[in-house]
C-alpha cells in the first residue's frame, strides 16, 4: 500500500467545489462560540468567547446545550436558538458531538466553521473527520480543522484559545500564513511581529479534513489583501502536491513553503535505483523549485523570505552590490553570497572614479570602491547616498545589500528613509543589515516604513536576496 | 496503442514483479527510445547465427524470472569477441537460477547516464536524470522533475548535475549529443506518463550517450506490489 496522509484515504468526490466561499468565515460580523463552559473560566471556548467579545467589533454569542448565562450574557442552547444568522461558528465540543453540531450550523445557515476540537485522525479516529468532511462537501459548507487553532485576521478576528494578554500580534500586512501546525503558526506570528512583517491572514488547518492547502492557495491567490502566500507543510494529501505546484506556477503571487519531515523514514526495501535515490523529500524539493515555489529550509529562512517578498516581488538573477562602512562586513557578506550562488560583479574603474568624485573629500582617498564597497567609519549620510545612487543605476547589478553599523559619528537616523528613496527611484531592490537594538529603532524603521527589509544579521540579509532569485532549479 | 501493448506485457509479468529486460526494451523502442540490436538465445545451436547477425563485440545477459539484479549474480558479460566465448557464457548462464534465455546484444559505448521514473505519492510521475553506471548510488548525482518534462526542464536537469560538465567532452571525453539526450528524456517522460498507473518505478541504467545517440543499454521496469 502507498503511504498516504491521514486525511487522504477517501478519493475526492466530483462535487467538491473548485473555490470555496470563505468571505463570511474569515470576515464575520456574527460569531457563535459553541461549547463554552458554565463552570470553567479558563476553558478554551471561554477564552475565545471573551477575547472576541472584548476585542473585536462583531456580535458574538456563547452556546452550551444547558443554557444559562455567562458574565451576564445569555447562553444559547444551540446555534438555531440565536436570533441572528451566524457567519462564523467556532466549534469546540467533544469529538463525538461535532457531527451533530456541524449539521446544526449548516441548517442554521451559518457561513462557515472552524472546528478547534481534537480527537480525530490524530488519535486514530479518521472515520469521525471523514464524516464531517462528507457532510460539509455535500452541503457546500466550508470548515477549517478539526484539531486546529483556527485563524487570525489582524484587527478583525481570531479564534485562538490563547488568552489576549499572551498573544503576540503581527500588524496588518500582505503575507498569508497557512500552517498544518497551530504551534508553528503561533511561533511564526511571534517572529513576524518581532521583524515587523505584516500579516493578512494566519490559518492553522490542523487535520485538514475538508479545507486543505490547495483550497487556501486558490482563495489567497485571488484575495486582494494578500501579496505573498507562505505555507508550513508536513505533507500533501495523495496526488495533491501535483495540483498545488501547477496552480502555484500559474499565480503571480510568490509562494513560499517550509517543509517538515525532510529526513527519510526508515529504510524501505526498494528494488530500483530511482526509487532509492528519489526519496520523498528530494522529490518535494526538486518539484517545488521546478515550479518557481520558494522553499525555506527553516523558520529563519521563512521569516526572511516573507519579509523581503513583502517588499519586492520581481525575480532577480542575483548580481549583488554590497555597501558597508566596514571592510570586514563586506568580506563576510561576499563569502555568504558565494556560498548561496550569488555573484558580486566587480565595479569598473570608470564607474569607481564617478562614485569617488561624489564622496566628501575626507572619505575620497580612504574608501574602497570595488565590490564590496567600504565607505569606512568616516562616511556621512551623503556618501552612502552617493554610493547607493551609482549602484542603483548600474545595469551590472540587480540588487543591493547595505551593511550598516550605526556607530559612525557622521551617520544620522534619517539614513534609512533617505537610502530607501534612492533605491525606490531607481527600482532596484535594497536589503539592509542593521544590528537590532532599541537605540537604532528609528533608523531601522526609516527603512522598514519605506518598504526596505532590514535583517538583524548579515546572513539574514543574504538569505533575503537569495529569496528574490525565485527560480532556482538547483 | 503503447498503453495496450504495455498492459499486455505487464499482465504477463505480474508473477515476477518486474518486466523482463527484452520485453522492457521492446516497449521502450515502441515509445521512441533507442535500444541496442539484440536477439534472444534459448538453444545453444542458435549461438553462431546470433553472433553473425549482430557482429562482435557483443554483450550477453541472463534472462531469469528469479534474477532482478543480474550483475550481482554473474549474469552479465560484456566485450565478447568470439563464438566460443559466447558459447561458454551460455553454458554458465544456463546453470543460473530460473534461467529462461540469454540476451545477446551489440555493445554500445558512450558516457553512462541513468534515466529513471517513479510514482511519487504527492506529485505522481517524477523523472530522474543522473550520472549512471554501477557507482550511481554512491555519487547520487541526480536531477528530479515532475513529469511530463519539456526541453527547458531537460536543459535545467543537465545543468543541475554536478557531473554535468562531463557531458560536454570534459578533458577530451565523449561529447554527448544534447538533442538526442533531450529527445530521449522527453520520450521517456511521455511513455512514463502514459503507463504510470501500471508501474512503480523504472531504471534505464546505463543509458550510453555518445556524439551520435543515446542507447538504453539496460532497463528495469518494477511493478507495484499489491
Short mmCIF file of N, CA and C in Angstrom, two decimals, chain A residues 264-359:
data_model
loop_
_atom_site.label_atom_id
_atom_site.label_comp_id
_atom_site.label_asym_id
_atom_site.label_seq_id
_atom_site.Cartn_x
_atom_site.Cartn_y
_atom_site.Cartn_z
N UNK A 264 14.55 10.84 5.92
CA UNK A 264 13.90 9.64 5.38
C UNK A 264 13.39 8.75 6.49
N UNK A 265 12.22 8.22 6.28
CA UNK A 265 11.64 7.31 7.27
C UNK A 265 12.21 5.92 7.04
N UNK A 266 12.97 5.46 8.03
CA UNK A 266 13.49 4.10 7.99
C UNK A 266 14.11 3.74 6.65
N UNK A 267 14.38 2.50 6.45
CA UNK A 267 14.88 2.06 5.15
C UNK A 267 13.87 1.09 4.56
N UNK A 268 13.27 1.53 3.48
CA UNK A 268 12.34 0.63 2.81
C UNK A 268 13.12 -0.17 1.78
N UNK A 269 12.70 -1.39 1.60
CA UNK A 269 13.36 -2.19 0.58
C UNK A 269 12.88 -1.68 -0.77
N UNK A 270 13.79 -1.13 -1.54
CA UNK A 270 13.40 -0.66 -2.87
C UNK A 270 14.23 -1.38 -3.91
N UNK A 271 13.58 -1.69 -5.02
CA UNK A 271 14.23 -2.54 -5.99
C UNK A 271 14.79 -1.76 -7.17
N UNK A 272 14.61 -0.42 -7.19
CA UNK A 272 15.22 0.32 -8.29
C UNK A 272 16.07 1.45 -7.73
N UNK A 273 17.07 1.86 -8.51
CA UNK A 273 17.92 2.98 -8.11
C UNK A 273 17.09 4.26 -8.01
N UNK A 274 16.19 4.42 -8.96
CA UNK A 274 15.39 5.65 -8.96
C UNK A 274 14.57 5.75 -7.68
N UNK A 275 13.88 4.67 -7.32
CA UNK A 275 13.05 4.70 -6.11
C UNK A 275 13.92 4.94 -4.88
N UNK A 276 15.13 4.41 -4.91
CA UNK A 276 16.00 4.56 -3.75
C UNK A 276 16.56 5.97 -3.64
N UNK A 277 16.90 6.59 -4.77
CA UNK A 277 17.52 7.92 -4.71
C UNK A 277 16.51 9.06 -4.70
N UNK A 278 15.36 8.85 -5.35
CA UNK A 278 14.35 9.90 -5.38
C UNK A 278 13.44 9.75 -4.17
N UNK A 279 13.95 10.08 -3.00
CA UNK A 279 13.18 9.97 -1.76
C UNK A 279 12.08 11.03 -1.72
N UNK A 280 11.17 10.90 -0.77
CA UNK A 280 10.02 11.81 -0.71
C UNK A 280 10.45 13.27 -0.65
N UNK A 281 11.43 13.57 0.20
CA UNK A 281 11.83 14.97 0.34
C UNK A 281 12.61 15.47 -0.89
N UNK A 282 13.47 14.62 -1.44
CA UNK A 282 14.23 15.01 -2.63
C UNK A 282 13.27 15.41 -3.75
N UNK A 283 12.23 14.61 -3.91
CA UNK A 283 11.24 14.91 -4.95
C UNK A 283 10.52 16.21 -4.60
N UNK A 284 10.10 16.34 -3.36
CA UNK A 284 9.36 17.52 -2.91
C UNK A 284 10.14 18.79 -3.25
N UNK A 285 11.39 18.80 -2.85
CA UNK A 285 12.23 19.97 -3.01
C UNK A 285 12.46 20.30 -4.49
N UNK A 286 12.76 19.27 -5.28
CA UNK A 286 13.02 19.48 -6.71
C UNK A 286 11.77 19.97 -7.43
N UNK A 287 10.63 19.40 -7.09
CA UNK A 287 9.40 19.76 -7.80
C UNK A 287 8.97 21.19 -7.45
N UNK A 288 9.16 21.58 -6.19
CA UNK A 288 8.85 22.96 -5.81
C UNK A 288 9.69 23.93 -6.64
N UNK A 289 10.99 23.67 -6.69
CA UNK A 289 11.89 24.56 -7.42
C UNK A 289 11.52 24.61 -8.91
N UNK A 290 11.18 23.45 -9.45
CA UNK A 290 10.79 23.37 -10.87
C UNK A 290 9.61 24.31 -11.17
N UNK A 291 8.76 24.53 -10.17
CA UNK A 291 7.56 25.33 -10.39
C UNK A 291 7.67 26.74 -9.82
N UNK A 292 8.90 27.17 -9.51
CA UNK A 292 9.10 28.56 -9.06
C UNK A 292 8.60 28.84 -7.66
N UNK A 293 8.39 27.79 -6.87
CA UNK A 293 7.98 27.99 -5.48
C UNK A 293 9.25 28.10 -4.64
N UNK A 294 9.28 29.07 -3.73
CA UNK A 294 10.47 29.29 -2.92
C UNK A 294 10.41 28.36 -1.71
N UNK A 295 11.43 27.51 -1.58
CA UNK A 295 11.45 26.63 -0.41
C UNK A 295 12.31 27.24 0.68
N UNK A 296 11.76 27.36 1.86
CA UNK A 296 12.52 27.85 3.01
C UNK A 296 13.02 26.63 3.78
N UNK A 297 14.32 26.65 4.14
CA UNK A 297 14.89 25.48 4.82
C UNK A 297 14.46 25.42 6.27
N UNK A 298 14.18 26.56 6.87
CA UNK A 298 13.83 26.59 8.29
C UNK A 298 13.03 27.86 8.58
N UNK A 299 12.71 28.07 9.87
CA UNK A 299 11.86 29.21 10.22
C UNK A 299 12.55 30.55 9.93
N UNK A 300 13.87 30.59 10.15
CA UNK A 300 14.61 31.84 9.88
C UNK A 300 14.47 32.22 8.41
N UNK A 301 14.66 31.22 7.54
CA UNK A 301 14.53 31.49 6.11
C UNK A 301 13.10 31.90 5.76
N UNK A 302 12.13 31.21 6.34
CA UNK A 302 10.74 31.53 6.02
C UNK A 302 10.46 32.99 6.37
N UNK A 303 10.91 33.39 7.57
CA UNK A 303 10.67 34.76 8.02
C UNK A 303 11.37 35.76 7.10
N UNK A 304 12.65 35.49 6.79
CA UNK A 304 13.40 36.39 5.90
C UNK A 304 12.73 36.49 4.53
N UNK A 305 12.33 35.34 4.00
CA UNK A 305 11.73 35.30 2.66
C UNK A 305 10.42 36.08 2.64
N UNK A 306 9.61 35.89 3.69
CA UNK A 306 8.33 36.61 3.74
C UNK A 306 8.57 38.11 3.81
N UNK A 307 9.58 38.50 4.61
CA UNK A 307 9.85 39.92 4.77
C UNK A 307 10.27 40.54 3.44
N UNK A 308 11.21 39.90 2.77
CA UNK A 308 11.73 40.51 1.55
C UNK A 308 10.71 40.47 0.42
N UNK A 309 9.96 39.37 0.33
CA UNK A 309 8.99 39.27 -0.76
C UNK A 309 7.77 40.16 -0.51
N UNK A 310 7.58 40.61 0.75
CA UNK A 310 6.54 41.61 1.01
C UNK A 310 6.94 42.93 0.37
N UNK A 311 8.25 43.14 0.24
CA UNK A 311 8.74 44.42 -0.30
C UNK A 311 8.95 44.37 -1.81
N UNK A 312 9.48 43.26 -2.31
CA UNK A 312 9.79 43.16 -3.75
C UNK A 312 9.27 41.83 -4.29
N UNK A 313 8.57 41.90 -5.42
CA UNK A 313 8.06 40.65 -5.99
C UNK A 313 8.76 40.23 -7.28
N UNK A 314 9.52 41.17 -7.89
CA UNK A 314 10.15 40.81 -9.17
C UNK A 314 11.34 39.89 -8.93
N UNK A 315 11.47 38.89 -9.79
CA UNK A 315 12.56 37.93 -9.65
C UNK A 315 13.87 38.54 -10.18
N UNK A 316 14.98 38.25 -9.51
CA UNK A 316 16.29 38.75 -9.95
C UNK A 316 17.22 37.58 -10.29
N UNK A 317 18.37 37.89 -10.95
CA UNK A 317 19.35 36.84 -11.24
C UNK A 317 20.29 36.61 -10.07
N UNK A 318 20.50 37.66 -9.27
CA UNK A 318 21.38 37.53 -8.11
C UNK A 318 22.77 38.12 -8.34
N UNK A 319 22.83 39.34 -8.95
CA UNK A 319 24.11 40.05 -9.12
C UNK A 319 24.10 41.19 -8.11
N UNK A 320 24.89 41.02 -7.06
CA UNK A 320 24.72 41.84 -5.87
C UNK A 320 25.81 42.90 -5.73
N UNK A 321 25.40 44.12 -5.39
CA UNK A 321 26.33 45.18 -4.99
C UNK A 321 26.27 45.31 -3.48
N UNK A 322 27.45 45.42 -2.85
CA UNK A 322 27.46 45.48 -1.38
C UNK A 322 28.07 46.81 -0.94
N UNK A 323 27.39 47.49 -0.03
CA UNK A 323 27.90 48.75 0.52
C UNK A 323 27.99 48.60 2.04
N UNK A 324 29.17 48.97 2.61
CA UNK A 324 29.27 48.93 4.06
C UNK A 324 30.20 50.02 4.54
N UNK A 325 30.28 50.17 5.86
CA UNK A 325 31.25 51.11 6.42
C UNK A 325 32.36 50.31 7.11
N UNK A 326 32.36 48.99 6.85
CA UNK A 326 33.38 48.13 7.49
C UNK A 326 33.82 47.08 6.48
N UNK A 327 35.12 47.04 6.22
CA UNK A 327 35.66 46.08 5.26
C UNK A 327 35.33 44.65 5.66
N UNK A 328 35.38 44.37 6.95
CA UNK A 328 35.12 43.01 7.45
C UNK A 328 33.72 42.55 7.11
N UNK A 329 32.75 43.46 7.31
CA UNK A 329 31.37 43.09 6.99
C UNK A 329 31.19 42.79 5.52
N UNK A 330 31.86 43.62 4.69
CA UNK A 330 31.79 43.39 3.25
C UNK A 330 32.31 42.01 2.89
N UNK A 331 33.48 41.65 3.47
CA UNK A 331 34.09 40.34 3.15
C UNK A 331 33.21 39.19 3.61
N UNK A 332 32.65 39.32 4.82
CA UNK A 332 31.78 38.25 5.32
C UNK A 332 30.58 38.07 4.41
N UNK A 333 30.02 39.19 3.98
CA UNK A 333 28.84 39.12 3.11
C UNK A 333 29.19 38.46 1.78
N UNK A 334 30.38 38.78 1.24
CA UNK A 334 30.80 38.18 -0.04
C UNK A 334 30.88 36.66 0.11
N UNK A 335 31.48 36.21 1.23
CA UNK A 335 31.59 34.76 1.46
C UNK A 335 30.23 34.10 1.47
N UNK A 336 29.29 34.70 2.19
CA UNK A 336 27.96 34.08 2.29
C UNK A 336 27.27 34.11 0.93
N UNK A 337 27.41 35.24 0.23
CA UNK A 337 26.80 35.34 -1.11
C UNK A 337 27.32 34.23 -2.02
N UNK A 338 28.64 34.00 -2.03
CA UNK A 338 29.19 32.97 -2.94
C UNK A 338 28.67 31.60 -2.56
N UNK A 339 28.56 31.34 -1.27
CA UNK A 339 28.03 30.04 -0.86
C UNK A 339 26.60 29.84 -1.34
N UNK A 340 25.87 30.93 -1.49
CA UNK A 340 24.48 30.83 -1.92
C UNK A 340 24.32 31.06 -3.42
N UNK A 341 25.44 31.03 -4.14
CA UNK A 341 25.35 31.13 -5.59
C UNK A 341 25.02 32.53 -6.11
N UNK A 342 25.26 33.55 -5.28
CA UNK A 342 25.01 34.93 -5.74
C UNK A 342 26.35 35.50 -6.21
N UNK A 343 26.32 36.33 -7.25
CA UNK A 343 27.59 36.86 -7.75
C UNK A 343 27.79 38.30 -7.28
N UNK A 344 29.04 38.70 -7.17
CA UNK A 344 29.41 40.06 -6.73
C UNK A 344 30.24 40.67 -7.86
N UNK A 345 29.61 41.19 -8.90
CA UNK A 345 30.38 41.68 -10.05
C UNK A 345 31.29 42.84 -9.64
N UNK A 346 32.49 42.88 -10.22
CA UNK A 346 33.42 43.97 -9.93
C UNK A 346 32.89 45.27 -10.53
N UNK A 347 33.19 46.38 -9.87
CA UNK A 347 32.77 47.69 -10.40
C UNK A 347 33.93 48.25 -11.22
N UNK A 348 33.66 48.63 -12.46
CA UNK A 348 34.78 49.01 -13.33
C UNK A 348 35.39 50.34 -12.90
N UNK A 349 36.68 50.56 -13.23
CA UNK A 349 37.41 51.73 -12.73
C UNK A 349 36.74 53.07 -13.08
N UNK A 350 36.13 53.12 -14.26
CA UNK A 350 35.49 54.38 -14.65
C UNK A 350 34.34 54.71 -13.69
N UNK A 351 33.55 53.71 -13.41
CA UNK A 351 32.42 53.92 -12.50
C UNK A 351 32.91 54.22 -11.08
N UNK A 352 34.00 53.55 -10.70
CA UNK A 352 34.57 53.82 -9.37
C UNK A 352 34.97 55.29 -9.26
N UNK A 353 35.58 55.82 -10.35
CA UNK A 353 36.01 57.22 -10.34
C UNK A 353 34.82 58.16 -10.18
N UNK A 354 33.71 57.78 -10.85
CA UNK A 354 32.49 58.61 -10.74
C UNK A 354 31.96 58.61 -9.31
N UNK A 355 31.97 57.43 -8.69
CA UNK A 355 31.48 57.36 -7.30
C UNK A 355 32.38 58.20 -6.40
N UNK A 356 33.70 58.01 -6.61
CA UNK A 356 34.67 58.71 -5.73
C UNK A 356 34.48 60.23 -5.80
N UNK A 357 34.19 60.72 -6.99
CA UNK A 357 34.03 62.16 -7.16
C UNK A 357 32.85 62.71 -6.35
N UNK A 358 31.88 61.82 -6.06
CA UNK A 358 30.70 62.27 -5.31
C UNK A 358 30.85 62.12 -3.79
N UNK A 359 31.98 61.59 -3.32
CA UNK A 359 32.18 61.42 -1.88
C UNK A 359 32.77 62.68 -1.28
#
